[in-house]
GROMACS .gro file of C-alpha atoms in nm:
model
  342
    1MET     CA    1   0.116  -0.568  -2.549
    2LEU     CA    2   0.409  -0.611  -2.310
    3ILE     CA    3   0.368  -0.889  -2.053
    4ILE     CA    4   0.589  -0.840  -1.745
    5GLY     CA    5   0.597  -1.135  -1.504
    6HIS     CA    6   0.682  -1.163  -1.138
    7ARG     CA    7   1.053  -1.233  -1.180
    8GLU     CA    8   1.106  -0.935  -1.407
    9VAL     CA    9   0.917  -0.709  -1.166
   10ARG     CA   10   1.120  -0.846  -0.875
   11ASP     CA   11   1.448  -0.779  -1.052
   12ILE     CA   12   1.346  -0.429  -1.154
   13LEU     CA   13   1.234  -0.329  -0.803
   14LYS     CA   14   1.513  -0.497  -0.607
   15GLY     CA   15   1.718  -0.245  -0.411
   16LYS     CA   16   1.522   0.050  -0.551
   17GLU     CA   17   1.376   0.172  -0.221
   18PRO     CA   18   1.485   0.539  -0.269
   19GLU     CA   19   1.336   0.553  -0.618
   20ILE     CA   20   1.011   0.392  -0.503
   21LEU     CA   21   0.980   0.630  -0.207
   22ASP     CA   22   1.018   0.923  -0.447
   23LEU     CA   23   0.761   0.780  -0.690
   24VAL     CA   24   0.505   0.727  -0.414
   25ALA     CA   25   0.566   1.072  -0.264
   26ASP     CA   26   0.526   1.235  -0.606
   27ALA     CA   27   0.200   1.045  -0.665
   28TYR     CA   28   0.062   1.167  -0.332
   29ARG     CA   29   0.156   1.527  -0.418
   30LEU     CA   30  -0.011   1.502  -0.759
   31HIS     CA   31  -0.322   1.357  -0.595
   32ASP     CA   32  -0.336   1.641  -0.342
   33GLU     CA   33  -0.297   1.891  -0.627
   34GLY     CA   34  -0.601   1.744  -0.802
   35ARG     CA   35  -0.397   1.605  -1.092
   36THR     CA   36  -0.532   1.251  -1.066
   37SER     CA   37  -0.858   1.073  -1.136
   38LEU     CA   38  -0.946   0.813  -0.875
   39PRO     CA   39  -1.292   0.652  -0.879
   40HIS     CA   40  -1.391   0.446  -0.580
   41SER     CA   41  -1.249   0.095  -0.578
   42VAL     CA   42  -1.484  -0.184  -0.680
   43PHE     CA   43  -1.520  -0.469  -0.429
   44LEU     CA   44  -1.621  -0.804  -0.572
   45ARG     CA   45  -1.755  -1.026  -0.295
   46PHE     CA   46  -1.910  -1.372  -0.306
   47PRO     CA   47  -2.239  -1.512  -0.168
   48GLN     CA   48  -2.207  -1.666   0.180
   49ASP     CA   49  -1.841  -1.560   0.193
   50ASP     CA   50  -1.753  -1.253   0.398
   51ARG     CA   51  -1.379  -1.320   0.399
   52ASN     CA   52  -1.257  -1.339   0.042
   53ARG     CA   53  -1.275  -1.053  -0.206
   54ILE     CA   54  -1.130  -0.914  -0.528
   55ILE     CA   55  -1.080  -0.540  -0.560
   56GLY     CA   56  -1.054  -0.331  -0.875
   57LEU     CA   57  -0.867  -0.001  -0.848
   58PRO     CA   58  -0.903   0.215  -1.162
   59ALA     CA   59  -0.691   0.528  -1.172
   60HIS     CA   60  -0.529   0.801  -1.376
   61ILE     CA   61  -0.220   0.994  -1.271
   62GLY     CA   62  -0.109   1.312  -1.442
   63GLY     CA   63   0.221   1.492  -1.434
   64ALA     CA   64   0.507   1.474  -1.681
   65GLU     CA   65   0.434   1.109  -1.767
   66PRO     CA   66   0.058   1.051  -1.736
   67ALA     CA   67  -0.075   0.699  -1.705
   68ALA     CA   68  -0.411   0.524  -1.683
   69GLY     CA   69  -0.504   0.170  -1.591
   70MET     CA   70  -0.636  -0.061  -1.325
   71LYS     CA   71  -0.511  -0.294  -1.056
   72TRP     CA   72  -0.708  -0.614  -0.992
   73ILE     CA   73  -0.611  -0.761  -0.656
   74ALA     CA   74  -0.756  -1.068  -0.484
   75SER     CA   75  -0.740  -1.119  -0.108
   76PHE     CA   76  -0.802  -1.475   0.012
   77PRO     CA   77  -0.684  -1.487   0.377
   78GLY     CA   78  -0.725  -1.866   0.394
   79ASN     CA   79  -0.429  -1.900   0.159
   80VAL     CA   80  -0.190  -1.824   0.444
   81ALA     CA   81  -0.275  -2.149   0.628
   82LEU     CA   82  -0.210  -2.338   0.303
   83GLY     CA   83   0.136  -2.188   0.263
   84ARG     CA   84   0.030  -1.955  -0.017
   85GLU     CA   85   0.034  -1.578  -0.046
   86ARG     CA   86  -0.282  -1.411   0.083
   87ALA     CA   87  -0.302  -1.169  -0.210
   88SER     CA   88  -0.243  -1.187  -0.584
   89ALA     CA   89  -0.255  -0.892  -0.819
   90SER     CA   90  -0.216  -0.772  -1.176
   91ILE     CA   91  -0.215  -0.432  -1.343
   92VAL     CA   92  -0.319  -0.331  -1.692
   93LEU     CA   93  -0.180  -0.004  -1.831
   94ASN     CA   94  -0.365   0.173  -2.110
   95SER     CA   95  -0.225   0.403  -2.373
   96MET     CA   96  -0.295   0.770  -2.308
   97THR     CA   97  -0.304   0.819  -2.686
   98ASP     CA   98  -0.574   0.576  -2.799
   99GLY     CA   99  -0.675   0.390  -2.481
  100SER     CA  100  -0.552   0.050  -2.599
  101PRO     CA  101  -0.397  -0.183  -2.339
  102GLU     CA  102  -0.020  -0.167  -2.371
  103ALA     CA  103   0.115  -0.357  -2.069
  104PHE     CA  104  -0.001  -0.635  -1.837
  105ILE     CA  105   0.207  -0.660  -1.521
  106GLU     CA  106   0.215  -0.908  -1.232
  107ALA     CA  107   0.159  -0.671  -0.942
  108SER     CA  108   0.190  -0.847  -0.607
  109LEU     CA  109   0.529  -0.687  -0.542
  110ILE     CA  110   0.419  -0.351  -0.678
  111SER     CA  111   0.123  -0.358  -0.440
  112ALA     CA  112   0.333  -0.462  -0.140
  113LYS     CA  113   0.613  -0.215  -0.208
  114ARG     CA  114   0.391   0.085  -0.266
  115THR     CA  115   0.217  -0.001   0.063
  116GLY     CA  116   0.551  -0.026   0.243
  117ALA     CA  117   0.668   0.300   0.089
  118SER     CA  118   0.346   0.476   0.186
  119ALA     CA  119   0.385   0.365   0.548
  120ALA     CA  120   0.752   0.465   0.556
  121LEU     CA  121   0.678   0.814   0.421
  122ALA     CA  122   0.419   0.858   0.696
  123ALA     CA  123   0.665   0.731   0.957
  124GLY     CA  124   0.920   0.988   0.845
  125LEU     CA  125   0.665   1.271   0.865
  126LEU     CA  126   0.472   1.180   1.178
  127THR     CA  127   0.709   1.029   1.434
  128THR     CA  128   0.774   1.235   1.745
  129GLU     CA  129   1.129   1.098   1.766
  130ALA     CA  130   1.369   1.257   1.518
  131GLU     CA  131   1.554   0.929   1.459
  132PRO     CA  132   1.350   0.634   1.591
  133ARG     CA  133   1.556   0.329   1.679
  134GLY     CA  134   1.270   0.082   1.720
  135ILE     CA  135   0.957  -0.042   1.547
  136SER     CA  136   0.686  -0.289   1.648
  137LEU     CA  137   0.531  -0.503   1.376
  138ILE     CA  138   0.194  -0.667   1.439
  139GLY     CA  139   0.092  -0.918   1.171
  140LEU     CA  140   0.397  -1.079   1.016
  141GLY     CA  141   0.326  -1.128   0.650
  142PRO     CA  142   0.481  -0.983   0.333
  143ILE     CA  143   0.326  -0.639   0.384
  144ASN     CA  144   0.493  -0.573   0.718
  145LEU     CA  145   0.819  -0.707   0.576
  146GLU     CA  146   0.800  -0.433   0.312
  147VAL     CA  147   0.701  -0.179   0.576
  148LEU     CA  148   1.018  -0.272   0.761
  149ARG     CA  149   1.229  -0.257   0.445
  150PHE     CA  150   1.109   0.090   0.345
  151THR     CA  151   1.100   0.229   0.697
  152LYS     CA  152   1.463   0.126   0.741
  153ALA     CA  153   1.543   0.306   0.415
  154ARG     CA  154   1.357   0.617   0.535
  155LEU     CA  155   1.473   0.601   0.900
  156PRO     CA  156   1.818   0.442   0.888
  157GLU     CA  157   1.874   0.447   1.267
  158LEU     CA  158   1.616   0.167   1.316
  159ILE     CA  159   1.787  -0.127   1.485
  160GLU     CA  160   1.530  -0.266   1.735
  161ILE     CA  161   1.233  -0.475   1.620
  162ALA     CA  162   0.943  -0.610   1.828
  163LEU     CA  163   0.726  -0.877   1.665
  164TYR     CA  164   0.379  -1.016   1.728
  165ASP     CA  165   0.176  -1.269   1.532
  166LEU     CA  166  -0.080  -1.533   1.624
  167ASP     CA  167   0.145  -1.790   1.451
  168ALA     CA  168   0.472  -1.835   1.643
  169GLU     CA  169   0.635  -2.023   1.355
  170ARG     CA  170   0.559  -1.737   1.120
  171ALA     CA  171   0.720  -1.499   1.369
  172VAL     CA  172   1.044  -1.701   1.368
  173HIS     CA  173   1.055  -1.704   0.988
  174PHE     CA  174   0.979  -1.332   0.977
  175ALA     CA  175   1.263  -1.261   1.220
  176ARG     CA  176   1.510  -1.435   0.989
  177GLU     CA  177   1.399  -1.216   0.698
  178ALA     CA  178   1.396  -0.906   0.915
  179ARG     CA  179   1.759  -0.956   1.010
  180LYS     CA  180   1.850  -0.958   0.641
  181ILE     CA  181   1.688  -0.617   0.603
  182VAL     CA  182   1.832  -0.481   0.930
  183PRO     CA  183   2.164  -0.659   0.989
  184GLY     CA  184   2.247  -0.681   1.357
  185ALA     CA  185   1.891  -0.600   1.460
  186SER     CA  186   1.776  -0.669   1.814
  187VAL     CA  187   1.455  -0.873   1.774
  188THR     CA  188   1.201  -0.921   2.053
  189TYR     CA  189   0.905  -1.160   2.038
  190CYS     CA  190   0.592  -1.027   2.210
  191GLY     CA  191   0.326  -1.244   2.369
  192THR     CA  192   0.035  -1.005   2.304
  193PRO     CA  193  -0.040  -0.720   2.064
  194GLN     CA  194  -0.057  -0.489   2.365
  195GLU     CA  195   0.301  -0.580   2.453
  196ALA     CA  196   0.407  -0.495   2.099
  197LEU     CA  197   0.217  -0.165   2.109
  198ALA     CA  198   0.404  -0.067   2.424
  199ALA     CA  199   0.748  -0.175   2.302
  200HIS     CA  200   0.821   0.115   2.063
  201ARG     CA  201   0.678   0.451   1.962
  202LEU     CA  202   0.653   0.338   1.600
  203VAL     CA  203   0.406   0.056   1.530
  204SER     CA  204   0.280  -0.104   1.208
  205LEU     CA  205  -0.044  -0.303   1.198
  206ALA     CA  206  -0.074  -0.530   0.895
  207THR     CA  207  -0.306  -0.813   0.992
  208THR     CA  208  -0.593  -0.990   0.816
  209ALA     CA  209  -0.846  -0.873   1.076
  210GLY     CA  210  -1.192  -0.806   0.937
  211THR     CA  211  -1.334  -0.629   1.242
  212PRO     CA  212  -1.182  -0.399   1.508
  213HIS     CA  213  -1.018  -0.585   1.795
  214LEU     CA  214  -0.750  -0.356   1.937
  215ASP     CA  215  -0.744  -0.035   2.137
  216LEU     CA  216  -0.445   0.191   2.195
  217THR     CA  217  -0.436   0.206   2.573
  218ALA     CA  218  -0.104   0.018   2.575
  219ALA     CA  219   0.060   0.264   2.333
  220ARG     CA  220   0.287   0.524   2.490
  221PRO     CA  221   0.216   0.895   2.434
  222GLY     CA  222   0.380   1.010   2.115
  223THR     CA  223   0.340   0.673   1.940
  224THR     CA  224   0.282   0.669   1.565
  225VAL     CA  225   0.066   0.378   1.448
  226LEU     CA  226   0.079   0.281   1.082
  227HIS     CA  227  -0.269   0.132   1.051
  228VAL     CA  228  -0.202  -0.040   0.719
  229SER     CA  229  -0.468  -0.310   0.750
  230LEU     CA  230  -0.738  -0.052   0.834
  231ARG     CA  231  -0.967  -0.272   1.044
  232ASP     CA  232  -0.769  -0.344   1.361
  233LEU     CA  233  -0.847  -0.038   1.574
  234THR     CA  234  -1.167   0.026   1.766
  235VAL     CA  235  -1.376   0.335   1.704
  236ASP     CA  236  -1.271   0.477   2.044
  237ALA     CA  237  -0.905   0.427   1.952
  238ILE     CA  238  -0.954   0.620   1.626
  239LEU     CA  239  -1.147   0.900   1.793
  240GLY     CA  240  -0.888   0.931   2.069
  241ALA     CA  241  -0.597   0.974   1.827
  242ARG     CA  242  -0.473   1.225   1.574
  243ASN     CA  243  -0.563   1.081   1.234
  244VAL     CA  244  -0.380   1.119   0.903
  245VAL     CA  245  -0.508   0.939   0.593
  246ASP     CA  246  -0.422   0.911   0.225
  247ASP     CA  247  -0.773   1.010   0.111
  248GLY     CA  248  -1.073   1.055   0.339
  249ASP     CA  249  -1.332   0.964   0.076
  250HIS     CA  250  -1.159   0.636   0.001
  251VAL     CA  251  -1.062   0.529   0.351
  252CYS     CA  252  -1.408   0.589   0.501
  253ARG     CA  253  -1.562   0.296   0.314
  254GLU     CA  254  -1.611  -0.079   0.340
  255ARG     CA  255  -1.635  -0.085   0.722
  256THR     CA  256  -1.279   0.023   0.789
  257SER     CA  257  -1.217   0.149   1.141
  258LEU     CA  258  -1.243   0.505   1.010
  259HIS     CA  259  -1.567   0.428   0.828
  260LEU     CA  260  -1.711   0.299   1.156
  261ALA     CA  261  -1.586   0.612   1.333
  262GLU     CA  262  -1.757   0.827   1.069
  263GLN     CA  263  -2.081   0.636   1.120
  264ALA     CA  264  -2.053   0.678   1.497
  265THR     CA  265  -1.993   1.054   1.484
  266GLY     CA  266  -2.179   1.155   1.170
  267GLY     CA  267  -1.875   1.319   1.015
  268ARG     CA  268  -1.501   1.315   0.953
  269ASP     CA  269  -1.383   1.587   1.188
  270PHE     CA  270  -1.152   1.333   1.353
  271ILE     CA  271  -0.935   1.329   1.035
  272GLU     CA  272  -0.666   1.593   1.065
  273ALA     CA  273  -0.497   1.585   0.723
  274PRO     CA  274  -0.418   1.381   0.411
  275ILE     CA  275  -0.057   1.275   0.364
  276GLY     CA  276  -0.033   1.447   0.024
  277ALA     CA  277  -0.090   1.785   0.188
  278LEU     CA  278   0.178   1.712   0.448
  279LEU     CA  279   0.427   1.606   0.182
  280ARG     CA  280   0.362   1.931  -0.002
  281ASP     CA  281   0.394   2.134   0.318
  282PRO     CA  282   0.564   1.938   0.602
  283ALA     CA  283   0.543   2.244   0.831
  284ARG     CA  284   0.166   2.196   0.837
  285TYR     CA  285   0.203   1.904   1.080
  286ALA     CA  286   0.360   1.941   1.426
  287PRO     CA  287   0.415   1.608   1.605
  288ASP     CA  288   0.256   1.596   1.948
  289PRO     CA  289   0.458   1.393   2.202
  290GLY     CA  290   0.153   1.374   2.426
  291ARG     CA  291  -0.080   1.199   2.181
  292VAL     CA  292  -0.096   0.892   1.960
  293THR     CA  293  -0.107   0.951   1.584
  294VAL     CA  294  -0.270   0.697   1.352
  295TYR     CA  295  -0.195   0.683   0.980
  296SER     CA  296  -0.460   0.493   0.783
  297PRO     CA  297  -0.382   0.452   0.410
  298PHE     CA  298  -0.657   0.299   0.200
  299GLY     CA  299  -0.407   0.226  -0.073
  300LEU     CA  300  -0.467   0.450  -0.372
  301GLY     CA  301  -0.457   0.313  -0.724
  302VAL     CA  302  -0.246   0.609  -0.837
  303LEU     CA  303   0.044   0.464  -0.637
  304ASP     CA  304   0.017   0.135  -0.822
  305LEU     CA  305   0.008   0.318  -1.154
  306ALA     CA  306   0.313   0.528  -1.067
  307LEU     CA  307   0.516   0.215  -0.993
  308ALA     CA  308   0.371   0.016  -1.284
  309ARG     CA  309   0.455   0.294  -1.529
  310TRP     CA  310   0.813   0.301  -1.397
  311VAL     CA  311   0.842  -0.079  -1.412
  312LYS     CA  312   0.720  -0.073  -1.774
  313ASP     CA  313   0.975   0.194  -1.866
  314GLN     CA  314   1.255  -0.006  -1.704
  315ALA     CA  315   1.143  -0.328  -1.873
  316GLU     CA  316   1.145  -0.161  -2.213
  317GLN     CA  317   1.487  -0.010  -2.147
  318TRP     CA  318   1.639  -0.345  -2.048
  319VAL     CA  319   1.433  -0.552  -2.295
  320LEU     CA  320   1.256  -0.752  -2.026
  321GLY     CA  321   0.917  -0.920  -2.044
  322VAL     CA  322   0.738  -1.073  -2.340
  323GLN     CA  323   0.614  -0.858  -2.624
  324ILE     CA  324   0.300  -0.990  -2.794
  325ASP     CA  325   0.262  -0.810  -3.123
  326ASP     CA  326  -0.070  -0.965  -3.227
  327PHE     CA  327  -0.259  -0.916  -2.899
  328LEU     CA  328  -0.477  -0.646  -3.054
  329PRO     CA  329  -0.653  -0.655  -3.391
  330ALA     CA  330  -0.411  -0.559  -3.667
  331THR     CA  331  -0.652  -0.301  -3.810
  332LEU     CA  332  -0.990  -0.171  -3.721
  333HIS     CA  333  -1.271  -0.250  -3.961
  334ARG     CA  334  -1.368   0.065  -4.139
  335PRO     CA  335  -1.679   0.073  -4.362
  336GLU     CA  336  -1.624   0.134  -4.729
  337PRO     CA  337  -1.710   0.489  -4.835
  338VAL     CA  338  -2.054   0.520  -4.988
  339THR     CA  339  -2.065   0.682  -5.330
  340ALA     CA  340  -2.390   0.837  -5.439
  341SER     CA  341  -2.533   0.679  -5.755
  342VAL     CA  342  -2.572   0.898  -6.056
   0.00000   0.00000   0.00000
């Protein structure tokens, strides 16, 4: 068993935005081709606690280097007020030969970076502006920082950033980090989410909201909204927009905004396409400068596996992590052969 901790994962992923974008795009294509296995995520909730949860994402991804495993990610929003990260995560990878666990990886960065890469790929496909110069970020935690990092890698002309968060101090800290990612950036602080929605035609929502609270009346025609946190937008906002998802079956669950829209309409006709299909055939999607487009990614476990597999390969190449040789039983007990008596 190879144990790969946070620092090793951080060092492996640092500065690898192009590689990660390619890995995530390939995973989406494989998923759209039916070359993955992706059961519904398991949500572990607690009695008298509707805020905290732990989610299990089992998955298998095929292709040239198949992988199987599971991400186990906890979301405790109250951590933020205590100065701790909201989410913590780990991934176990299983051998495709005999099913035994072969790697255990600290996955908070993997989870954040695959989310940022997913949003950036959608931004590159869906924006009505060929080279957007500005982005609005609503909810200023580590996820939107990664969205900014990967969107800048995907859309290098970005230089203007509008920020909104309920916590003004967090916004100031975020701005400092944002300027490291986008040197020379023009940063604007917004007083309301509506002001941020109106500031640019590319918007990322990554809040801890549990119920819809935001419509899109302030968004200009042609705006692309990266609805990463899935529960910010009202049903009317979803139904009034063009909707692209990562997987309709997965995103229409657990009272996401799209799940509520499905319940309100009795179907999913409001979903136009999955991102995997658009990555396989970009000509299938024509941006509409007169309408708002919303991208809602549930966050597929195959993305985590694609990055975890790559991290494991890099760790083995550079001899990183801790190898535990006696994690598994040395041999399996096999019964002695029975010889018939004469």
